[in-house]
PDB file of C-alpha atoms in Angstrom:
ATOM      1  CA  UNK O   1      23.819  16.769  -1.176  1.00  0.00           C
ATOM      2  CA  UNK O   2      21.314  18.093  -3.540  1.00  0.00           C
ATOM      3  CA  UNK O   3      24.131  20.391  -4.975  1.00  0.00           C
ATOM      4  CA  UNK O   4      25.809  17.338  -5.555  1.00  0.00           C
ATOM      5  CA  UNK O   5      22.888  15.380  -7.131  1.00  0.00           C
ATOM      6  CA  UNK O   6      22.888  18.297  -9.488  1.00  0.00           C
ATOM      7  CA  UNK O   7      26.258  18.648 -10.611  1.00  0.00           C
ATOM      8  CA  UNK O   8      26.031  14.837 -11.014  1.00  0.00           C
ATOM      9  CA  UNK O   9      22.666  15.434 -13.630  1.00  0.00           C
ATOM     10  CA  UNK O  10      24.520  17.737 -15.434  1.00  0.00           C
ATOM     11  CA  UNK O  11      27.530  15.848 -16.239  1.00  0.00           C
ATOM     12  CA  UNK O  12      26.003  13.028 -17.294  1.00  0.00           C
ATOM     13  CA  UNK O  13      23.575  14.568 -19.732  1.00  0.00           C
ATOM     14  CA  UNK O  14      26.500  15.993 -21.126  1.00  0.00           C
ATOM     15  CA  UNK O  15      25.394  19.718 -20.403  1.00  0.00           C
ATOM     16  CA  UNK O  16      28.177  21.648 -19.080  1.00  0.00           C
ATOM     17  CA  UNK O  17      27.360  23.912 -15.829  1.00  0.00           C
ATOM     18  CA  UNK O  18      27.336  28.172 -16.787  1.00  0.00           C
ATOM     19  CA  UNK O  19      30.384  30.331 -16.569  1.00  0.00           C
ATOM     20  CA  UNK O  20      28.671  32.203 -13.737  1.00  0.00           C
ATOM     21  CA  UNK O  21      27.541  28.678 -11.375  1.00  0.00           C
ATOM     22  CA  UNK O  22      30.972  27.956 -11.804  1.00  0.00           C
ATOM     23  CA  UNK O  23      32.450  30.773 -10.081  1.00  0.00           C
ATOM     24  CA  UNK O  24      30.129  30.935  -7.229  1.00  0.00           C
ATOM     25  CA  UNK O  25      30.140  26.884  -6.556  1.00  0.00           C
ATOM     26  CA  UNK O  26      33.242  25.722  -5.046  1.00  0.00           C
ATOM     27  CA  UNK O  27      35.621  23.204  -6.508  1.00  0.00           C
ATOM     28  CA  UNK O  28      34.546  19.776  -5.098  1.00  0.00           C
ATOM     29  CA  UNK O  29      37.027  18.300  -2.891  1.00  0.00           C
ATOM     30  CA  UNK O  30      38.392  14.714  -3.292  1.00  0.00           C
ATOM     31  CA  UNK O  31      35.867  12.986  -1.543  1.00  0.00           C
ATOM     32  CA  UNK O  32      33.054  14.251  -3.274  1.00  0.00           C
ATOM     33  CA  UNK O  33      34.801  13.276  -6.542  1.00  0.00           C
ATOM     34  CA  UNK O  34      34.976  10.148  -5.202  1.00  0.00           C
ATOM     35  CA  UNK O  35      31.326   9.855  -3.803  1.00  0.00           C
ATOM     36  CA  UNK O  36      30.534  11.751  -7.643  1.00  0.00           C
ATOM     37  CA  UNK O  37      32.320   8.520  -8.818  1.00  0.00           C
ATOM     38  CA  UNK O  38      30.322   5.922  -6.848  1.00  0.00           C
ATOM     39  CA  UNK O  39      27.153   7.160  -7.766  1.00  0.00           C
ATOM     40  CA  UNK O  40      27.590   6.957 -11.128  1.00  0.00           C
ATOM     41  CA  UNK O  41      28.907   3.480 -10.709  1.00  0.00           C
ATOM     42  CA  UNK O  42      26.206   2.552  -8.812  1.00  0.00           C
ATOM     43  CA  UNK O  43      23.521   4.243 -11.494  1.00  0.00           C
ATOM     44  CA  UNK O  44      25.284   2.466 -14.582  1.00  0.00           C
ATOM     45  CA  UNK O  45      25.449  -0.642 -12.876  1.00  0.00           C
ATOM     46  CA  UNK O  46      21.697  -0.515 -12.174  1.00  0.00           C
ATOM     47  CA  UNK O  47      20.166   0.993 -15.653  1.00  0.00           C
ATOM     48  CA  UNK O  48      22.643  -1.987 -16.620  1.00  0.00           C
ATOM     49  CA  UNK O  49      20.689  -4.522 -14.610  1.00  0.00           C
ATOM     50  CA  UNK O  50      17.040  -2.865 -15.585  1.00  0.00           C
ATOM     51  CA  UNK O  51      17.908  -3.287 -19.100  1.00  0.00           C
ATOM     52  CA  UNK O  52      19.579  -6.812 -18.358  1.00  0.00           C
ATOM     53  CA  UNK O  53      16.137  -7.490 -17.076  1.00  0.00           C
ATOM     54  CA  UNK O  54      13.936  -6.647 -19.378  1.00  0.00           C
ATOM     55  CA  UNK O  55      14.848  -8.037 -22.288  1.00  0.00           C
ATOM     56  CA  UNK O  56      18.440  -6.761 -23.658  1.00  0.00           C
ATOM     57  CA  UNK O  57      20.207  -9.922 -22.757  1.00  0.00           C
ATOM     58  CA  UNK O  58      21.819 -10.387 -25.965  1.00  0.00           C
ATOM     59  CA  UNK O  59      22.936  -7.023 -26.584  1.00  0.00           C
ATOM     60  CA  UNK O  60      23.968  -6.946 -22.407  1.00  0.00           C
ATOM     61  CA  UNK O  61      26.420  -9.347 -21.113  1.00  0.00           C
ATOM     62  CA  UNK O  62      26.997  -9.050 -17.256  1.00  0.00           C
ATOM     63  CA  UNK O  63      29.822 -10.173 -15.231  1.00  0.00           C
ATOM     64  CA  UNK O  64      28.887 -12.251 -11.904  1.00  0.00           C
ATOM     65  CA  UNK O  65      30.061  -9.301  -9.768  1.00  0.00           C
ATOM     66  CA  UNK O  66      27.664  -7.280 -11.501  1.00  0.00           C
ATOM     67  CA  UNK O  67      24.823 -10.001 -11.016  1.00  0.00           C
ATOM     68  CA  UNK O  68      25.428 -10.065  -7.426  1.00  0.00           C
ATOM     69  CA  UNK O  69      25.309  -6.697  -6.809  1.00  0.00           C
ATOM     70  CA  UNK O  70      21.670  -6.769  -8.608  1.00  0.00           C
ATOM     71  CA  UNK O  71      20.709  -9.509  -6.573  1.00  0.00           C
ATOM     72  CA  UNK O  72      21.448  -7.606  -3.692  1.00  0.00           C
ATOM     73  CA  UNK O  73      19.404  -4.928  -5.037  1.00  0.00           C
ATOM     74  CA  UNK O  74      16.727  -6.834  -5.904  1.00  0.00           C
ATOM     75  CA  UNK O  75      16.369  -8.285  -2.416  1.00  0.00           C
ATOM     76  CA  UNK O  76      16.756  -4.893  -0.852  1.00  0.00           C
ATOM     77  CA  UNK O  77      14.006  -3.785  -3.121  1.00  0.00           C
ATOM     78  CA  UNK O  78      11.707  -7.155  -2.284  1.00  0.00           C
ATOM     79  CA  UNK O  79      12.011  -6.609   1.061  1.00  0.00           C
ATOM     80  CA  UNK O  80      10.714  -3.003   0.981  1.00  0.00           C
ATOM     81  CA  UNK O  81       7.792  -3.946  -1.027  1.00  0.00           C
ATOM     82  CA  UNK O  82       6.910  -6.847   1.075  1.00  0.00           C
ATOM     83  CA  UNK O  83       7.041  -4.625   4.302  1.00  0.00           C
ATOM     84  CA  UNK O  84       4.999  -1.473   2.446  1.00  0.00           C
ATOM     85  CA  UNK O  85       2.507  -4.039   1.788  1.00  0.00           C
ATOM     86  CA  UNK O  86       2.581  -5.430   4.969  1.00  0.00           C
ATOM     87  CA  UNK O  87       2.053  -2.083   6.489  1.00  0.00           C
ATOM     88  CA  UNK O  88      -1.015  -1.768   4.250  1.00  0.00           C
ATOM     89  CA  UNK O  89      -2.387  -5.043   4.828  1.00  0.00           C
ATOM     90  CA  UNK O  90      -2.086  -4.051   8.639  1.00  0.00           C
ATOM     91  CA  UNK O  91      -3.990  -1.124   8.371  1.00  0.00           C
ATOM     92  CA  UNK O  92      -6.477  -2.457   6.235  1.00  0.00           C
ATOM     93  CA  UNK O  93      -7.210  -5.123   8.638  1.00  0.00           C
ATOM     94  CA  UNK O  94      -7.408  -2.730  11.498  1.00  0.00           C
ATOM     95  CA  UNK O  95     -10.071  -0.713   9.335  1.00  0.00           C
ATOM     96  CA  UNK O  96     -12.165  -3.491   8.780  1.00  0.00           C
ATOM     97  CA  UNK O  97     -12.287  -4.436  12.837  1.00  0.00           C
ATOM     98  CA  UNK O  98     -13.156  -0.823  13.020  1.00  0.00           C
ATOM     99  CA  UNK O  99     -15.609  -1.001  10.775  1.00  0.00           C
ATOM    100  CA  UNK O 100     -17.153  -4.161  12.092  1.00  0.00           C
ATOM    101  CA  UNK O 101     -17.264  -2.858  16.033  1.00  0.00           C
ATOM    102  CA  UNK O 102     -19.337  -0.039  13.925  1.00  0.00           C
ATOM    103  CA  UNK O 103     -21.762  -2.809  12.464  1.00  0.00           C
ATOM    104  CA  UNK O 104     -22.038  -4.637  15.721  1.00  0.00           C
ATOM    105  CA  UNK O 105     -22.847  -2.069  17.815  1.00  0.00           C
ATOM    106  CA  UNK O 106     -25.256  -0.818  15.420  1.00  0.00           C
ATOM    107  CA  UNK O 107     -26.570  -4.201  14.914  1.00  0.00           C
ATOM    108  CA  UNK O 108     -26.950  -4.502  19.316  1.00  0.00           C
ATOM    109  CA  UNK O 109     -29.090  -1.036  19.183  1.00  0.00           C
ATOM    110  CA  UNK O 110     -31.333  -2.224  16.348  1.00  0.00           C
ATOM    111  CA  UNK O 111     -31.967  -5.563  18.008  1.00  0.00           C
ATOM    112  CA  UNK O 112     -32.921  -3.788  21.424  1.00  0.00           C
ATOM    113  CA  UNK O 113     -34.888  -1.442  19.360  1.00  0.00           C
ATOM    114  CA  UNK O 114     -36.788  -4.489  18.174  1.00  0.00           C
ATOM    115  CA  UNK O 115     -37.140  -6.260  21.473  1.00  0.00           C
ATOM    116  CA  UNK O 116     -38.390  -2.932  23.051  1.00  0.00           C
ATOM    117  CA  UNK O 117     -40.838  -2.420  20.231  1.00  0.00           C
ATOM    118  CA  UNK O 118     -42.304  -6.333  21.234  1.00  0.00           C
ATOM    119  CA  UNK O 119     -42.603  -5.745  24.336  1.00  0.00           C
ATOM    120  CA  UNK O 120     -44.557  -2.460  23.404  1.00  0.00           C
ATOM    121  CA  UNK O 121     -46.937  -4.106  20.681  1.00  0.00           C
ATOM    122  CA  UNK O 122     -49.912  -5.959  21.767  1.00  0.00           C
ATOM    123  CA  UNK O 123     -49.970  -9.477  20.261  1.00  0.00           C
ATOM    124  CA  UNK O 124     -52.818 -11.335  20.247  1.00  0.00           C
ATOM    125  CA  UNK O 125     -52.668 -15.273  19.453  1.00  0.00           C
ATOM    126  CA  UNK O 126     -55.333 -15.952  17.248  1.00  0.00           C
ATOM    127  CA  UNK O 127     -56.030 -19.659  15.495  1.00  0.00           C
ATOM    128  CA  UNK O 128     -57.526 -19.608  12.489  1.00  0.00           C
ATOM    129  CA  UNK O 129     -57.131 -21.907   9.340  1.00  0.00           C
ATOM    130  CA  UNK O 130     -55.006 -19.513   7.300  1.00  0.00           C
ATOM    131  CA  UNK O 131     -51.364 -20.807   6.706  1.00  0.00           C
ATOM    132  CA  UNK O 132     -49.725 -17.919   7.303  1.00  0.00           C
ATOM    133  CA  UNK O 133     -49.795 -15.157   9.911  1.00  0.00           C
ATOM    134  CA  UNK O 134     -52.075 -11.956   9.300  1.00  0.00           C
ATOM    135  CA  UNK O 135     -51.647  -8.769   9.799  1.00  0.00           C
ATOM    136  CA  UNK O 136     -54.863  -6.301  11.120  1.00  0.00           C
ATOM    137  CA  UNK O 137     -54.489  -2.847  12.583  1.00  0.00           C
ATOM    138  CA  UNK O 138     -52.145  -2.516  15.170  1.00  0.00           C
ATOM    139  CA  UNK O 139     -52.412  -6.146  15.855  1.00  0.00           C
ATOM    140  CA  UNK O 140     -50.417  -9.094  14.803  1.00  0.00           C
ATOM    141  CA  UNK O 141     -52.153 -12.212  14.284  1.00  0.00           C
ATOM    142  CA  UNK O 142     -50.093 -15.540  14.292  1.00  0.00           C
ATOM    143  CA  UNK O 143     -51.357 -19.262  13.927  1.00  0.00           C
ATOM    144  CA  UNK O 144     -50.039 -21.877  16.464  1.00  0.00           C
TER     145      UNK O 144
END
């Protein structure tokens, strides 16, 4: 195949393969003439359609055959995209459930952190005419 892919490059740039790859390739049988044939079909028809769609319409007139086999094209070529990015999307969305199990389970351990810290602390209920809680050594001091 990739033999063939080169041959193909060659030919159409115009370049003509060396005296010596010549002798040591094979002459290509008739199907791969005809699969050499195909392909470029296939290519000209689609460098046809890219410049059909961006912009050359006046200079490139297509024929409805050749706009159907772009549209099948560009379907194929939708439908890849949409499942790559689907894929992506997926795994994205499985990152961020990762991510927040991490969070949670961090956020679990510094709340029992907290709650054994309260229990450890002595509080001490205190009125006093202050607004707002104070703070002394060691002791929190909180208005009811």
């Amino acid at each position: 195949m990739q033999g063939l892919i080169e041959r193909y490059m060659k030919s159409s740039r115009g370049a003509q393969p060396e005296p010596a790859a010549m002798e040591t390739q094979p002459a290509p049988d008739p199907d791969t003439k005809e699969e050499i044939s195909m392909l470029k079909q296939e290519i000209e028809e689609l460098q046809k359609g890219l410049r059909y769609m961006f912009g050359a319409r006046a200079t490139t007139e297509m024929s409805l055959d050749e706009l159907l086999v772009l549209e099948k094209h560009l379907e194929i070529w939708i439908y890849q995209i949409r499942s790559t990015k689907m894929d992506i999307m997926i795994k994205e969305i499985q990152q961020l459930r990762n991510k927040e199990e991490m969070l949670t389970a961090a956020n679990q351990h510094l709340h029992n952190k907290v709650e054994e810290n309260a229990e450890i602390t002595n509080f001490v209920s205190v009125t006093t005419d202050f607004p707002h809680p104070l703070t002394t050594q060691n002791e929190i001091i909180f208005q009811y």
